[in-house]
CSV table of C-alpha atoms and ligand atoms in Angstrom, one decimal:
chain,number,residue,atom,x,y,z
A,1,MET,CA,0.0,0.0,0.0
A,2,ASN,CA,1.3,3.4,-1.0
A,3,TYR,CA,0.4,6.8,0.6
A,4,ILE,CA,-0.2,10.1,-1.2
A,5,SER,CA,-0.8,13.7,-0.1
A,6,THR,CA,-4.2,15.4,-0.1
A,7,ARG,CA,-2.5,18.4,-1.8
A,8,GLY,CA,-1.5,16.6,-4.9
A,9,ASP,CA,2.0,15.2,-4.3
A,10,GLN,CA,1.6,11.7,-5.8
A,11,SER,CA,5.1,10.5,-5.0
A,12,PRO,CA,4.2,7.2,-3.3
A,13,LYS,CA,5.4,6.4,0.2
A,14,HIS,CA,5.2,3.4,2.4
A,15,PHE,CA,3.6,3.2,5.8
A,16,CYS,CA,6.9,3.4,7.8
A,17,GLU,CA,8.1,6.4,5.8
A,18,ILE,CA,5.0,8.4,6.8
A,19,LEU,CA,4.8,6.8,10.3
A,20,LEU,CA,7.4,9.2,11.7
A,21,GLU,CA,6.3,12.3,9.7
A,22,GLY,CA,3.5,14.7,10.3
A,23,LEU,CA,2.3,16.7,7.3
A,24,ALA,CA,3.4,15.8,3.8
A,25,PRO,CA,6.1,18.0,2.3
A,26,ASP,CA,3.5,19.9,0.3
A,27,GLY,CA,1.5,20.7,3.5
A,28,GLY,CA,-1.1,18.1,2.8
A,29,LEU,CA,-2.1,15.0,4.9
A,30,TYR,CA,-1.3,11.5,3.9
A,31,LEU,CA,-4.0,9.0,2.7
A,32,PRO,CA,-3.8,5.6,1.2
A,33,GLU,CA,-3.8,5.5,-2.5
A,34,HIS,CA,-7.1,3.5,-2.3
A,35,TYR,CA,-9.2,1.9,0.4
A,36,PRO,CA,-9.0,-1.9,0.5
A,37,GLN,CA,-12.5,-3.4,0.1
A,38,VAL,CA,-13.8,-5.8,2.7
A,39,ASP,CA,-16.5,-8.2,1.4
A,40,GLY,CA,-19.2,-9.9,3.4
A,41,ALA,CA,-17.2,-13.1,3.8
A,42,THR,CA,-14.2,-11.2,5.2
A,43,LEU,CA,-16.5,-9.3,7.6
A,44,GLU,CA,-17.9,-12.6,8.9
A,45,ARG,CA,-14.3,-14.0,9.3
A,46,TRP,CA,-13.3,-10.8,11.2
A,47,ARG,CA,-16.4,-11.1,13.4
A,48,ALA,CA,-15.2,-14.5,14.5
A,49,VAL,CA,-11.6,-13.2,14.9
A,50,TYR,CA,-12.8,-10.5,17.2
A,51,HIS,CA,-15.1,-12.7,19.3
A,52,GLU,CA,-12.9,-15.8,19.4
A,53,VAL,CA,-9.3,-14.5,19.2
A,54,GLY,CA,-9.7,-10.9,20.3
A,55,TYR,CA,-9.3,-7.3,19.5
A,56,ALA,CA,-5.5,-7.5,19.0
A,57,GLU,CA,-5.9,-10.0,16.2
A,58,LEU,CA,-8.6,-8.0,14.5
A,59,ALA,CA,-6.3,-5.0,14.7
A,60,PHE,CA,-3.6,-7.1,13.0
A,61,GLU,CA,-6.0,-8.1,10.2
A,62,ILE,CA,-7.0,-4.5,9.5
A,63,LEU,CA,-3.5,-3.0,9.8
A,64,SER,CA,-2.1,-5.7,7.5
A,65,LEU,CA,-4.1,-4.2,4.6
A,66,TYR,CA,-2.4,-0.9,5.0
A,67,ILE,CA,1.1,-1.8,6.2
A,68,ASP,CA,3.4,-3.8,3.8
A,69,ASP,CA,6.8,-2.8,5.2
A,70,ILE,CA,6.6,-4.5,8.6
A,71,PRO,CA,6.9,-8.3,8.5
A,72,ALA,CA,3.6,-9.9,9.5
A,73,PRO,CA,5.0,-11.7,12.6
A,74,ASP,CA,6.4,-8.4,13.9
A,75,LEU,CA,3.2,-6.5,13.2
A,76,ARG,CA,1.1,-9.2,14.9
A,77,ALA,CA,3.4,-9.1,18.0
A,78,ILE,CA,3.1,-5.3,18.2
A,79,CYS,CA,-0.8,-5.5,18.1
A,80,HIS,CA,-0.8,-8.2,20.8
A,81,LYS,CA,1.6,-6.2,23.0
A,82,THR,CA,-0.6,-3.1,22.6
A,83,TYR,CA,-4.2,-4.4,23.0
A,84,THR,CA,-4.2,-6.3,26.3
A,85,ALA,CA,-6.7,-6.5,29.1
A,86,GLU,CA,-4.1,-5.2,31.5
A,87,VAL,CA,-3.7,-1.9,29.6
A,88,PHE,CA,-7.3,-1.5,28.5
A,89,GLY,CA,-9.2,-2.9,31.5
A,90,THR,CA,-11.3,-5.6,29.7
A,91,GLY,CA,-10.8,-8.5,27.3
A,92,GLU,CA,-13.1,-6.9,24.8
A,93,ILE,CA,-10.9,-3.7,24.9
A,94,VAL,CA,-13.9,-1.7,23.6
A,95,PRO,CA,-17.0,-3.2,25.2
A,96,LEU,CA,-20.5,-2.1,24.1
A,97,ARG,CA,-23.0,-1.1,26.7
A,98,HIS,CA,-26.7,-0.5,26.1
A,99,LEU,CA,-28.1,3.0,27.0
A,100,GLU,CA,-31.7,3.2,25.8
A,101,ASN,CA,-33.8,2.1,22.8
A,102,ASP,CA,-31.4,1.8,19.9
A,103,ILE,CA,-28.6,3.7,21.5
A,104,TRP,CA,-25.4,2.0,22.6
A,105,LEU,CA,-22.2,3.3,24.1
A,106,GLU,CA,-18.9,1.9,22.9
A,107,ALA,CA,-16.5,2.2,25.8
A,108,LEU,CA,-13.2,3.5,24.4
A,109,SER,CA,-11.9,5.1,27.5
A,110,ASN,CA,-10.5,2.5,29.8
A,111,GLY,CA,-6.8,2.9,28.7
A,112,PRO,CA,-4.0,4.5,30.8
A,113,THR,CA,-5.3,8.1,30.5
A,114,LEU,CA,-9.0,7.4,30.4
A,115,ALA,CA,-9.8,8.8,26.9
A,116,PHE,CA,-10.2,7.1,23.6
A,117,LYS,CA,-6.9,8.5,22.3
A,118,ASP,CA,-5.1,5.8,24.2
A,119,LEU,CA,-6.4,3.2,21.7
A,120,ALA,CA,-4.3,4.8,18.9
A,121,MET,CA,-1.5,6.2,20.9
A,122,GLN,CA,-0.5,3.0,22.7
A,123,LEU,CA,-0.1,1.4,19.3
A,124,LEU,CA,1.9,4.4,18.1
A,125,GLY,CA,4.3,4.1,21.0
A,126,HIS,CA,5.1,0.5,20.1
A,127,LEU,CA,5.3,1.2,16.4
A,128,PHE,CA,7.7,4.1,17.0
A,129,GLU,CA,9.9,2.1,19.3
A,130,TYR,CA,10.0,-0.7,16.7
A,131,GLU,CA,10.8,1.5,13.7
A,132,LEU,CA,13.3,3.7,15.5
A,133,ALA,CA,15.2,0.6,16.7
A,134,ARG,CA,15.2,-0.9,13.3
A,135,ARG,CA,16.7,2.3,11.8
A,136,GLY,CA,19.0,3.1,14.7
A,137,GLU,CA,17.4,6.6,14.9
A,138,GLU,CA,15.9,9.0,17.4
A,139,LEU,CA,12.8,11.1,17.2
A,140,ASN,CA,11.6,14.2,18.9
A,141,ILE,CA,7.8,14.3,19.0
A,142,LEU,CA,6.3,17.8,18.9
A,143,GLY,CA,2.6,18.0,19.7
A,144,ALA,CA,-0.2,20.3,20.6
A,145,THR,CA,-3.0,19.3,22.9
A,146,SER,CA,-6.1,20.7,24.5
A,147,GLY,CA,-5.9,17.8,27.0
A,148,ASP,CA,-6.4,14.3,26.0
A,149,THR,CA,-3.8,14.0,23.1
A,150,GLY,CA,-1.0,15.2,25.3
A,151,SER,CA,-1.5,12.8,28.1
A,152,ALA,CA,-2.2,9.9,25.8
A,153,ALA,CA,1.0,10.6,23.9
A,154,GLU,CA,3.1,11.1,27.0
A,155,TYR,CA,1.8,7.8,28.6
A,156,ALA,CA,2.5,6.0,25.4
A,157,MET,CA,6.0,7.4,24.9
A,158,ARG,CA,7.3,7.6,28.5
A,159,GLY,CA,10.4,5.6,28.9
A,160,LYS,CA,10.4,4.5,25.2
A,161,LYS,CA,13.9,4.3,23.8
A,162,GLY,CA,14.9,6.9,21.2
A,163,VAL,CA,11.8,9.1,21.7
A,164,ARG,CA,11.4,12.5,23.3
A,165,VAL,CA,8.1,14.3,23.7
A,166,PHE,CA,7.7,18.1,23.5
A,167,MET,CA,4.0,18.7,24.2
A,168,THR,CA,2.5,22.2,24.0
A,169,SER,CA,-0.8,23.0,25.6
A,170,PRO,CA,-2.8,26.2,26.2
A,171,VAL,CA,-2.2,27.7,29.6
A,172,ASN,CA,-5.0,26.9,32.1
A,173,ARG,CA,-7.4,25.5,29.5
A,174,MET,CA,-7.2,21.9,30.6
A,175,SER,CA,-9.1,20.5,33.6
A,176,PRO,CA,-7.0,20.2,36.8
A,177,PHE,CA,-7.1,16.4,36.4
A,178,GLN,CA,-5.8,16.6,32.9
A,179,GLN,CA,-3.0,19.0,33.9
A,180,ALA,CA,-2.1,16.7,36.8
A,181,GLN,CA,-2.0,13.7,34.5
A,182,MET,CA,0.5,15.3,32.2
A,183,PHE,CA,2.5,17.6,34.4
A,184,SER,CA,3.1,15.0,37.1
A,185,LEU,CA,5.1,12.8,34.8
A,186,MET,CA,8.8,13.0,35.8
A,187,ASP,CA,10.2,11.0,32.9
A,188,GLU,CA,13.3,12.6,31.4
A,189,ASN,CA,12.0,12.2,27.9
A,190,ILE,CA,8.8,14.1,28.5
A,191,HIS,CA,8.7,17.9,28.2
A,192,ASN,CA,5.5,19.8,29.0
A,193,ILE,CA,5.3,23.3,27.5
A,194,ALA,CA,2.4,25.6,28.5
A,195,ILE,CA,1.7,28.2,25.8
A,196,ASP,CA,0.1,31.6,26.4
A,197,GLY,CA,-2.8,31.2,24.0
A,198,VAL,CA,-5.6,28.7,23.0
A,199,PHE,CA,-5.2,25.3,21.4
A,200,ASP,CA,-5.0,26.6,17.9
A,201,ASP,CA,-2.1,28.8,18.8
A,202,CYS,CA,-0.3,25.6,19.9
A,203,GLN,CA,-1.4,23.8,16.8
A,204,ASP,CA,-0.2,26.7,14.6
A,205,LEU,CA,3.2,26.6,16.3
A,206,VAL,CA,3.6,22.9,15.7
A,207,LYS,CA,2.6,23.3,12.0
A,208,ALA,CA,5.1,26.2,11.7
A,209,VAL,CA,7.9,24.1,13.1
A,210,SER,CA,7.0,21.2,10.8
A,211,ASN,CA,6.9,23.5,7.8
A,212,ASP,CA,10.5,24.5,8.5
A,213,LEU,CA,11.9,21.5,6.7
A,214,GLU,CA,15.5,22.1,7.6
A,215,PHE,CA,14.8,22.4,11.3
A,216,LYS,CA,12.5,19.4,11.1
A,217,ARG,CA,15.3,17.3,9.6
A,218,GLN,CA,18.1,18.6,11.8
A,219,TYR,CA,16.2,17.9,15.0
A,220,LYS,CA,14.3,14.8,13.8
A,221,ILE,CA,10.9,16.3,14.5
A,222,GLY,CA,7.9,14.1,14.3
A,223,THR,CA,4.3,14.4,15.5
A,224,VAL,CA,1.6,12.4,17.1
A,225,ASN,CA,-1.3,14.8,16.5
A,226,SER,CA,-4.4,13.3,15.0
A,227,ILE,CA,-3.1,14.1,11.5
A,228,ASN,CA,-0.8,11.2,11.9
A,229,TRP,CA,-2.1,8.5,9.6
A,230,ALA,CA,-1.1,5.6,11.9
A,231,ARG,CA,-3.3,7.0,14.6
A,232,LEU,CA,-6.2,7.3,12.3
A,233,LEU,CA,-5.7,3.8,11.1
A,234,ALA,CA,-5.6,2.4,14.6
A,235,GLN,CA,-9.0,4.0,15.2
A,236,VAL,CA,-10.6,2.3,12.2
A,237,VAL,CA,-10.4,-1.0,14.2
A,238,TYR,CA,-12.9,0.0,16.9
A,239,TYR,CA,-15.5,0.8,14.3
A,240,PHE,CA,-15.3,-2.8,13.2
A,241,ALA,CA,-15.3,-4.1,16.8
A,242,GLY,CA,-18.3,-1.9,17.6
A,243,TYR,CA,-20.2,-3.2,14.6
A,244,PHE,CA,-19.5,-6.8,15.5
A,245,GLN,CA,-20.8,-6.3,19.0
A,246,ALA,CA,-24.0,-4.5,17.8
A,247,THR,CA,-25.0,-6.9,15.1
A,248,GLU,CA,-25.3,-10.7,14.7
A,249,SER,CA,-24.8,-10.9,10.9
A,250,SER,CA,-23.2,-8.6,8.4
A,251,GLY,CA,-26.4,-7.9,6.4
A,252,LYS,CA,-27.3,-5.3,9.0
A,253,LYS,CA,-26.3,-1.6,9.2
A,254,VAL,CA,-25.4,0.5,12.2
A,255,SER,CA,-24.8,4.2,12.6
A,256,PHE,CA,-22.2,5.9,14.7
A,257,THR,CA,-22.3,9.3,16.5
A,258,VAL,CA,-18.9,10.7,17.2
A,259,PRO,CA,-18.1,13.6,19.5
A,260,SER,CA,-15.8,15.6,17.3
A,261,GLY,CA,-13.1,18.2,17.3
A,262,ASN,CA,-10.3,17.8,14.9
A,263,PHE,CA,-12.3,15.3,12.8
A,264,GLY,CA,-9.8,12.5,13.5
A,265,ASN,CA,-12.1,10.0,15.2
A,266,VAL,CA,-15.0,10.4,12.7
A,267,CYS,CA,-12.5,10.4,9.8
A,268,ALA,CA,-11.5,6.9,10.9
A,269,GLY,CA,-15.3,6.0,10.7
A,270,HIS,CA,-15.3,7.4,7.2
A,271,VAL,CA,-12.3,5.1,6.3
A,272,ALA,CA,-14.1,2.1,7.8
A,273,ARG,CA,-17.2,3.0,5.8
A,274,MET,CA,-15.2,3.4,2.6
A,275,MET,CA,-13.7,-0.1,3.2
A,276,GLY,CA,-17.3,-1.5,3.1
A,277,LEU,CA,-18.3,-1.6,6.8
A,278,PRO,CA,-22.1,-1.3,6.7
A,279,ILE,CA,-22.4,2.1,8.3
A,280,ALA,CA,-25.7,3.9,7.6
A,281,LYS,CA,-24.9,7.3,9.1
A,282,LEU,CA,-21.8,9.0,10.5
A,283,VAL,CA,-23.1,11.7,12.8
A,284,VAL,CA,-20.7,14.4,13.7
A,285,ALA,CA,-21.5,15.9,17.2
A,286,THR,CA,-19.9,19.2,18.0
A,287,ASN,CA,-20.1,21.5,21.1
A,288,GLU,CA,-20.6,25.3,20.9
A,289,ASN,CA,-17.5,25.3,18.6
A,290,ASP,CA,-19.6,24.3,15.6
A,291,VAL,CA,-17.3,24.6,12.6
A,292,LEU,CA,-18.1,21.1,11.5
A,293,ASP,CA,-21.8,21.3,12.1
A,294,GLU,CA,-22.0,24.5,10.1
A,295,PHE,CA,-20.2,22.8,7.2
A,296,PHE,CA,-22.4,19.8,7.0
A,297,LYS,CA,-25.5,21.9,7.3
A,298,THR,CA,-24.5,24.7,4.9
A,299,GLY,CA,-21.5,23.8,2.8
A,300,VAL,CA,-19.5,26.7,4.3
A,301,TYR,CA,-16.3,25.9,6.1
A,302,ARG,CA,-15.4,28.9,8.3
A,303,VAL,CA,-12.4,28.8,10.5
A,304,ARG,CA,-12.8,30.7,13.8
A,305,SER,CA,-10.3,33.1,15.3
A,306,SER,CA,-8.9,32.5,18.7
A,307,ALA,CA,-11.3,35.1,20.1
A,308,ASP,CA,-14.2,33.2,18.5
A,309,THR,CA,-13.2,29.9,19.9
A,310,HIS,CA,-15.4,29.1,22.9
A,311,GLU,CA,-14.0,27.7,26.1
A,312,THR,CA,-16.5,25.0,26.9
A,313,SER,CA,-17.2,22.1,29.3
A,314,SER,CA,-16.3,19.6,26.6
A,315,PRO,CA,-12.8,21.2,26.1
A,316,SER,CA,-11.3,18.5,24.0
A,317,MET,CA,-13.7,19.6,21.2
A,318,ASP,CA,-12.8,23.3,21.5
A,319,ILE,CA,-11.3,23.8,18.1
A,320,SER,CA,-11.5,26.6,15.6
A,321,LYS,CA,-10.6,24.5,12.6
A,322,ALA,CA,-10.6,20.7,12.1
A,323,SER,CA,-7.2,19.5,11.0
A,324,ASN,CA,-8.3,16.1,9.6
A,325,PHE,CA,-11.2,17.6,7.7
A,326,GLU,CA,-9.0,18.0,4.7
A,327,ARG,CA,-8.9,14.2,4.3
A,328,PHE,CA,-12.6,14.0,3.9
A,329,VAL,CA,-12.8,16.9,1.5
A,330,PHE,CA,-10.1,15.2,-0.6
A,331,ASP,CA,-12.4,12.2,-1.0
A,332,LEU,CA,-15.5,14.4,-1.5
A,333,LEU,CA,-13.9,16.3,-4.4
A,334,GLY,CA,-12.9,13.1,-6.2
A,335,ARG,CA,-9.3,13.2,-4.8
A,336,ASP,CA,-8.5,16.4,-6.7
A,337,GLY,CA,-5.3,17.5,-4.9
A,338,GLU,CA,-5.0,20.8,-6.8
A,339,ARG,CA,-8.5,21.8,-5.7
A,340,VAL,CA,-7.8,20.8,-2.1
A,341,LYS,CA,-4.6,22.7,-2.2
A,342,SER,CA,-6.4,25.8,-3.3
A,343,LEU,CA,-9.1,25.4,-0.7
A,344,PHE,CA,-6.9,24.6,2.3
A,345,GLY,CA,-3.6,26.3,1.4
A,346,ASP,CA,-3.2,30.0,1.0
A,347,GLY,CA,-6.9,30.6,0.4
A,348,LEU,CA,-7.9,29.4,3.8
A,349,ALA,CA,-5.0,31.3,5.4
A,350,ARG,CA,-6.1,34.5,3.6
A,351,VAL,CA,-9.9,34.5,3.8
A,352,GLY,CA,-10.5,32.0,6.6
A,353,ARG,CA,-13.4,30.2,4.8
A,354,PHE,CA,-14.5,28.4,1.7
A,355,ASP,CA,-17.9,27.6,0.4
A,356,LEU,CA,-18.9,24.3,-1.3
A,357,SER,CA,-22.6,24.9,-1.1
A,358,GLN,CA,-22.9,25.4,-4.8
A,359,HIS,CA,-20.5,22.5,-5.6
A,360,PRO,CA,-22.2,19.4,-7.0
A,361,ALA,CA,-20.3,17.3,-4.5
A,362,PHE,CA,-21.8,19.0,-1.5
A,363,ASN,CA,-25.0,16.9,-1.7
A,364,GLN,CA,-22.9,13.8,-1.6
A,365,THR,CA,-21.7,14.5,2.0
A,366,THR,CA,-24.9,12.9,3.2
A,367,LEU,CA,-26.2,10.9,0.2
A,368,ARG,CA,-23.0,9.1,-0.6
A,369,TYR,CA,-20.8,9.5,2.5
A,370,GLY,CA,-23.5,9.2,5.2
A,371,PHE,CA,-22.5,12.3,7.1
A,372,GLN,CA,-24.9,14.2,9.3
A,373,SER,CA,-24.3,16.6,12.2
A,374,GLY,CA,-25.6,18.3,15.2
A,375,GLN,CA,-24.4,20.4,18.1
A,376,SER,CA,-24.8,20.5,21.9
A,377,SER,CA,-24.5,23.3,24.4
A,378,HIS,CA,-23.5,23.4,28.0
A,379,ALA,CA,-27.1,23.2,29.1
A,380,ASP,CA,-27.7,20.2,26.8
A,381,ARG,CA,-24.6,18.5,28.3
A,382,LEU,CA,-25.8,19.0,31.9
A,383,ALA,CA,-29.3,17.7,31.0
A,384,THR,CA,-27.9,14.7,29.2
A,385,ILE,CA,-25.5,13.7,32.0
A,386,LYS,CA,-28.2,14.1,34.6
A,387,ASP,CA,-30.7,12.2,32.6
A,388,SER,CA,-28.6,9.2,31.8
A,389,PHE,CA,-27.4,9.0,35.4
A,390,GLU,CA,-30.9,9.2,36.9
A,391,ARG,CA,-32.7,7.0,34.4
A,392,PHE,CA,-30.0,4.4,33.6
A,393,GLY,CA,-27.4,4.8,36.4
A,394,MET,CA,-24.9,5.5,33.7
A,395,LEU,CA,-22.5,8.4,34.4
A,396,ILE,CA,-21.0,9.7,31.1
A,397,ASP,CA,-18.5,12.4,30.5
A,398,THR,CA,-19.2,15.8,28.9
A,399,HIS,CA,-18.0,14.9,25.4
A,400,THR,CA,-19.9,11.6,25.3
A,401,ALA,CA,-22.9,13.6,26.5
A,402,ASP,CA,-22.6,15.8,23.4
A,403,GLY,CA,-22.6,12.6,21.4
A,404,VAL,CA,-25.7,11.2,23.1
A,405,LYS,CA,-27.6,14.4,22.8
A,406,VAL,CA,-27.0,14.6,19.0
A,407,ALA,CA,-27.4,10.8,18.5
A,408,ARG,CA,-31.0,11.1,19.9
A,409,GLU,CA,-31.8,13.5,17.0
A,410,HIS,CA,-30.6,11.1,14.3
A,411,LEU,CA,-32.1,7.7,15.2
A,412,GLN,CA,-33.5,5.6,12.4
A,413,PRO,CA,-35.9,2.8,13.4
A,414,GLY,CA,-34.2,-0.6,13.7
A,415,VAL,CA,-30.7,0.8,13.1
A,416,PRO,CA,-28.4,0.5,16.2
A,417,MET,CA,-26.8,3.9,17.0
A,418,ILE,CA,-23.4,3.5,18.5
A,419,VAL,CA,-22.2,6.6,20.4
A,420,LEU,CA,-18.4,6.6,20.9
A,421,GLU,CA,-17.6,7.2,24.6
A,422,THR,CA,-14.5,9.4,24.3
A,423,ALA,CA,-13.5,9.9,27.9
A,424,LEU,CA,-14.4,8.9,31.4
A,425,PRO,CA,-16.3,11.4,33.6
A,426,ILE,CA,-13.5,11.7,36.2
A,427,LYS,CA,-11.5,13.8,33.7
A,428,PHE,CA,-14.2,16.5,33.8
A,429,ALA,CA,-15.4,16.2,37.3
A,430,GLU,CA,-16.4,19.8,37.8
A,431,THR,CA,-19.2,19.6,35.2
A,432,ILE,CA,-20.3,16.1,36.4
A,433,VAL,CA,-20.8,17.6,39.9
A,434,GLU,CA,-22.7,20.5,38.4
A,435,ALA,CA,-25.0,18.1,36.5
A,436,THR,CA,-25.5,15.4,39.1
A,437,GLY,CA,-24.3,16.8,42.5
A,438,ARG,CA,-22.0,13.8,42.7
A,439,GLU,CA,-18.3,13.3,42.3
A,440,PRO,CA,-17.5,10.7,39.6
A,441,ASP,CA,-15.5,7.6,40.7
A,442,ARG,CA,-11.8,7.9,40.4
A,443,PRO,CA,-9.7,4.8,39.6
A,444,PRO,CA,-7.3,4.1,42.5
A,445,ARG,CA,-4.2,4.8,40.4
A,446,PHE,CA,-5.3,8.5,40.0
A,447,VAL,CA,-6.1,9.3,43.7
A,448,GLY,CA,-4.3,12.5,44.8
A,449,ILE,CA,-2.5,13.3,41.5
A,450,GLU,CA,-3.5,17.0,41.6
A,451,ALA,CA,-1.2,17.4,44.6
A,452,LEU,CA,1.9,15.8,43.0
A,453,PRO,CA,4.8,18.0,42.0
A,454,LYS,CA,4.5,19.4,38.4
A,455,ARG,CA,7.1,19.4,35.6
A,456,VAL,CA,6.1,22.1,33.1
A,457,ILE,CA,7.5,25.3,31.6
A,458,ARG,CA,5.5,28.4,30.4
A,459,MET,CA,6.2,30.1,27.1
A,460,ALA,CA,4.7,32.9,24.9
A,461,ALA,CA,3.2,31.7,21.6
A,462,ASP,CA,6.5,32.4,19.9
A,463,LEU,CA,8.0,30.2,17.2
A,464,GLN,CA,11.6,31.2,17.9
A,465,ALA,CA,11.3,30.5,21.6
A,466,LEU,CA,9.8,27.1,21.0
A,467,LYS,CA,12.5,26.2,18.5
A,468,SER,CA,15.3,27.3,20.9
A,469,TYR,CA,13.8,25.2,23.7
A,470,ILE,CA,13.7,22.1,21.4
A,471,ALA,CA,17.2,22.7,20.2
A,472,GLU,CA,18.5,23.0,23.7
A,473,HIS,CA,16.9,19.9,25.0
A,474,CYS,CA,17.7,17.6,22.1
A,475,ALA,CA,21.3,17.0,22.8
B,501,LIG,C1,-9.8,14.3,21.2
B,501,LIG,C2,-11.2,14.2,21.8
B,501,LIG,C3,-12.3,14.4,21.0
B,501,LIG,C4,-12.3,14.9,19.6
B,501,LIG,O1,-11.8,13.9,18.7
B,501,LIG,P1,-11.3,14.4,17.3
B,501,LIG,O2,-10.6,13.2,16.8
B,501,LIG,O3,-10.3,15.5,17.4
B,501,LIG,O4,-12.5,14.8,16.5
B,501,LIG,C5,-13.6,14.2,21.6
B,501,LIG,N1,-13.6,13.9,22.9
B,501,LIG,C6,-12.6,13.6,23.7
B,501,LIG,C7,-12.7,13.3,25.1
B,501,LIG,C8,-11.3,13.8,23.1
B,501,LIG,O5,-10.2,13.6,23.9
């Protein structure tokens, strides 16, 4: 399998070449040249693999279709080392729980940092260690996080040989629990950098460093943001696992509702659907930061300024632009890299928006690709958390609540609706208390972490300052 850029660069690359890279050299995102097609017989075989052998083996089956430069026994070993009951809390790894009527919750948040990002990041940690050892190289991971990416990356990379992590985050925008998770790590190879700004300032800095090709080469800069194809690929697996748990045979369709920010999670759903997984709808749920909901409703993609980015109680979805969205637009526009380049390159930087409402492809977002969308507010979030706790005894986190709220608006009779549970309530305790008057349960390993010493430095949103810090700490 070869990979190409969404901005037109067709020079083919293999999986391990793009594994350690962020953006493609032309500023685009990598996608496979084509989506391998999965027929009904293969689906049935995978169903048995998941139920009888397990999630790790299902991951191996799916990853094998996209990775042809890691020998199969090695790839299988990596999958089995990653997806264990010890790391993810259950043998199913992503168990499905019934909420109400046709609505199910797929539990993706029982990994080391209690958010779905562990599912991809833990795999990435093992893949990086494997590939770096094979090459005899080192890598400096530069990332931006509004909370969950950073901790998931740090817990995946801590202590890994040949890897350092430089993680930027917006000052005081994460919950105390999230800050404590990250800043309490004392590992030498982990650097926490708090930036004066919002998440998108952090993301812009990371992009700017990555666009400086010489600096990137000299300091062996890589990324683990959701634009990394390997992360997206890892996430494809749990759409299949969710499907196998919600259905008994592969004639049936299911829908997914995905609490969304950077469009990474739901983009993995798009890939699964393109492979032939019988998905009826892919429902994008946003919070007050409704960039994506606006696009799917109107065809206008309008990037928000920092000042227009709301600070909400589902902070991991507080984005002003959705960095993976370019991947979907590439498919939507018939993989026209030139067109994508003109939409997302200078054009977007200059005018901050584009409008596909008059483009014939816009109708296809729903008709052909199954996308729908909705949004949820703080009041909706509180009501949904309270309601699912009082009626079903299920305590859900704020992001998952946005998903449940929007899922209820998109039900189709007889089609199971799977809401992806993206974090555990303990990560956002303040809002849970506001909604229910009750403190969420805290797993024993996290008791008292807020009081631990913190390892973090503060910095202005200044490209030069960030580069200097990296250069100093790479030796
Ligand atoms: C990262 C995150 C999201 C958003 O996922 P995207 O892939 O950026 O769309 C939603 N909920 C939680 C809890 C997250 O950590």
